[in-house]
């Protein structure tokens, strides 16, 4: 049983490292992020617990992105877990989708994005926030502020890798005592989302 558990942990670690290095095998398809969120809502509520209010704000006219649905779920899960851990006394987790048109690129926020249409996925919490030193390192693999044994330090680096591999970008804003906001931008395509195959 211990060997089996260790093997599963190693497989998970390998997947996260591949995502960070942008070498993970992808199965992209035309997606509506609203549907992904809807499918995850019950699971997310259980994951964050009763002391945290989950609010989802979805744009009814949301555009389509081309991405791996499993990887999008991984992004949302990782960011939701981090938000939960930042709110041990409870709080609010807000997940929002919207269409964005980038008409000019801020080099400090969107280092590799071109102008054009995007879909935005925003995940914000009312937790403890991050200090300046933590903010400098959050996307580095194996960096963690959690206690030993509580985290691998690969959650945010995995998110970063998936977003970049999907042709998007991610930025964040955080203040100590005021919470954190992560915004993910993925290229929007002028096509209909594919129906769920499951």
Coordinates of C-alpha atoms in Angstrom, one line a residue:
X1 CA 0.0 0.0 0.0
X2 CA 2.8 2.4 0.9
X3 CA 4.6 1.6 -2.4
X4 CA 1.4 2.2 -4.3
X5 CA 0.8 5.6 -2.5
X6 CA 4.4 6.6 -3.1
X7 CA 4.0 5.7 -6.8
X8 CA 0.9 7.9 -7.1
X9 CA 2.7 10.8 -5.4
X10 CA 5.7 10.4 -7.8
X11 CA 3.3 10.4 -10.8
X12 CA 1.6 13.5 -9.6
X13 CA 4.9 15.2 -9.0
X14 CA 6.1 14.3 -12.5
X15 CA 2.9 15.7 -14.1
X16 CA 3.4 19.0 -12.2
X17 CA 7.1 19.2 -13.2
X18 CA 6.1 18.6 -16.9
X19 CA 3.4 21.2 -16.7
X20 CA 5.9 23.7 -15.2
X21 CA 8.5 23.0 -18.0
X22 CA 5.6 23.1 -20.5
X23 CA 6.3 19.6 -21.8
X24 CA 3.1 18.0 -20.5
X25 CA 1.0 16.2 -23.1
X26 CA -2.0 18.3 -23.8
X27 CA -5.5 17.3 -25.1
X28 CA -6.8 20.7 -26.1
X29 CA -10.3 21.3 -27.3
X30 CA -12.6 24.2 -27.8
X31 CA -13.9 25.1 -24.3
X32 CA -16.2 27.4 -22.5
X33 CA -14.7 28.1 -19.1
X34 CA -18.2 28.7 -17.7
X35 CA -19.0 25.0 -18.3
X36 CA -15.8 23.9 -16.6
X37 CA -16.7 26.0 -13.5
X38 CA -20.2 24.7 -13.4
X39 CA -19.0 21.1 -13.5
X40 CA -16.6 21.9 -10.6
X41 CA -18.8 24.0 -8.4
X42 CA -19.9 21.2 -6.0
X43 CA -16.5 19.8 -5.7
X44 CA -15.0 23.2 -5.0
X45 CA -17.5 23.9 -2.3
X46 CA -16.5 20.7 -0.5
X47 CA -12.8 21.4 -1.1
X48 CA -12.8 24.9 0.5
X49 CA -15.1 24.0 3.4
X50 CA -18.2 25.6 5.1
X51 CA -16.4 28.7 6.5
X52 CA -15.5 30.0 3.0
X53 CA -18.2 31.5 0.8
X54 CA -17.8 30.5 -2.9
X55 CA -19.0 33.1 -5.4
X56 CA -19.0 32.5 -9.1
X57 CA -19.6 35.3 -11.5
X58 CA -19.7 34.1 -15.1
X59 CA -20.1 36.1 -18.3
X60 CA -23.2 34.7 -20.1
X61 CA -21.6 35.7 -23.5
X62 CA -18.2 34.2 -22.7
X63 CA -16.0 33.4 -25.7
X64 CA -14.3 30.1 -26.4
X65 CA -10.7 29.2 -25.6
X66 CA -8.6 26.2 -26.9
X67 CA -7.3 24.4 -23.8
X68 CA -7.0 21.1 -22.1
X69 CA -10.1 20.8 -19.8
X70 CA -8.2 18.7 -17.3
X71 CA -5.5 21.3 -17.1
X72 CA -8.0 24.1 -16.6
X73 CA -9.5 22.1 -13.7
X74 CA -6.0 21.7 -12.3
X75 CA -5.5 25.5 -12.4
X76 CA -8.8 26.2 -10.6
X77 CA -8.1 23.5 -8.0
X78 CA -4.6 24.7 -7.2
X79 CA -5.6 28.3 -6.9
X80 CA -8.7 27.4 -4.8
X81 CA -6.6 25.3 -2.4
X82 CA -4.1 28.1 -2.0
X83 CA -7.0 30.6 -1.4
X84 CA -8.5 28.2 1.2
X85 CA -5.2 27.9 3.0
X86 CA -4.9 31.7 3.1
X87 CA -8.3 32.0 4.9
X88 CA -8.0 29.7 7.9
X89 CA -10.7 31.7 9.7
X90 CA -13.0 31.8 6.7
X91 CA -13.7 34.3 4.0
X92 CA -14.8 34.6 0.4
X93 CA -13.5 33.0 -2.7
X94 CA -14.6 34.6 -5.9
X95 CA -14.2 33.1 -9.4
X96 CA -15.1 35.2 -12.3
X97 CA -15.0 34.9 -16.1
X98 CA -15.2 37.6 -18.7
X99 CA -14.3 38.6 -22.2
X100 CA -11.3 41.0 -22.5
X101 CA -10.0 43.0 -25.5
X102 CA -6.4 44.0 -25.0
X103 CA -5.8 47.1 -27.1
X104 CA -2.4 47.9 -25.6
X105 CA -0.1 45.7 -23.7
X106 CA 1.3 46.6 -20.3
X107 CA 4.9 45.1 -20.4
X108 CA 4.9 44.9 -16.6
X109 CA 1.8 42.7 -16.5
X110 CA 1.5 41.0 -19.9
X111 CA 5.0 40.1 -20.8
X112 CA 4.3 37.7 -23.6
X113 CA 0.7 38.7 -24.7
X114 CA -0.2 40.3 -28.0
X115 CA -3.1 42.7 -28.4
X116 CA -6.4 41.1 -29.2
X117 CA -9.4 39.2 -27.7
X118 CA -8.9 37.1 -24.6
X119 CA -11.0 35.2 -22.0
X120 CA -10.2 36.2 -18.4
X121 CA -10.4 33.8 -15.5
X122 CA -10.1 35.7 -12.2
X123 CA -9.7 34.0 -8.8
X124 CA -9.6 36.2 -5.7
X125 CA -9.7 35.6 -2.0
X126 CA -10.1 37.7 1.2
X127 CA -7.2 35.9 2.9
X128 CA -3.9 36.9 4.5
X129 CA -2.2 38.1 1.3
X130 CA 1.5 37.9 0.5
X131 CA 4.4 40.0 1.5
X132 CA 6.9 41.4 -1.1
X133 CA 9.5 38.7 -0.6
X134 CA 6.9 35.9 -1.1
X135 CA 5.6 37.7 -4.3
X136 CA 9.1 37.6 -5.8
X137 CA 9.2 33.7 -5.7
X138 CA 5.6 32.4 -6.0
X139 CA 6.0 30.9 -9.5
X140 CA 9.3 29.2 -8.7
X141 CA 9.1 25.4 -8.4
X142 CA 9.4 24.0 -4.9
X143 CA 8.9 27.4 -3.3
X144 CA 6.3 27.2 -0.5
X145 CA 5.2 29.1 2.6
X146 CA 3.4 26.0 3.9
X147 CA 4.7 23.8 6.7
X148 CA 6.8 20.8 5.9
X149 CA 4.7 18.0 4.5
X150 CA 1.8 20.4 3.8
X151 CA 2.7 21.3 0.2
X152 CA 5.2 20.5 -2.6
X153 CA 5.7 24.1 -3.7
X154 CA 4.6 23.1 -7.2
X155 CA 1.0 24.4 -7.2
X156 CA 1.6 27.9 -8.6
X157 CA 4.5 26.8 -10.8
X158 CA 2.2 24.2 -12.3
X159 CA -0.5 26.8 -12.9
X160 CA 2.1 29.1 -14.5
X161 CA 3.3 26.3 -16.8
X162 CA -0.2 25.3 -18.0
X163 CA -1.2 28.9 -18.7
X164 CA 2.0 29.5 -20.7
X165 CA 1.6 26.2 -22.6
X166 CA -1.9 27.2 -23.5
X167 CA -0.7 30.5 -25.1
X168 CA -1.9 32.7 -22.2
X169 CA -0.4 34.7 -19.4
X170 CA -1.0 35.1 -15.6
X171 CA -0.5 38.0 -13.2
X172 CA -1.6 38.7 -9.7
X173 CA -2.1 41.4 -7.1
X174 CA -1.8 40.8 -3.4
X175 CA -1.6 42.9 -0.2
X176 CA -0.9 41.6 3.3
X177 CA -4.2 41.4 5.2
X178 CA -6.3 42.2 2.2
X179 CA -6.2 39.1 0.0
X180 CA -4.9 38.0 -3.4
X181 CA -6.3 38.2 -7.0
X182 CA -5.0 36.0 -9.8
X183 CA -5.9 36.8 -13.3
X184 CA -5.4 34.4 -16.2
X185 CA -5.8 35.5 -19.8
X186 CA -6.3 32.9 -22.5
X187 CA -6.6 33.7 -26.2
X188 CA -10.2 33.8 -27.4
X189 CA -11.2 32.1 -30.6
X190 CA -14.2 32.8 -32.8
X191 CA -15.6 29.3 -32.7
X192 CA -18.3 27.4 -30.7
X193 CA -17.2 25.3 -27.7
X194 CA -17.2 21.6 -28.3
X195 CA -19.8 19.6 -26.3
X196 CA -18.6 17.7 -23.2
X197 CA -17.5 14.2 -24.3
X198 CA -18.0 12.6 -20.9

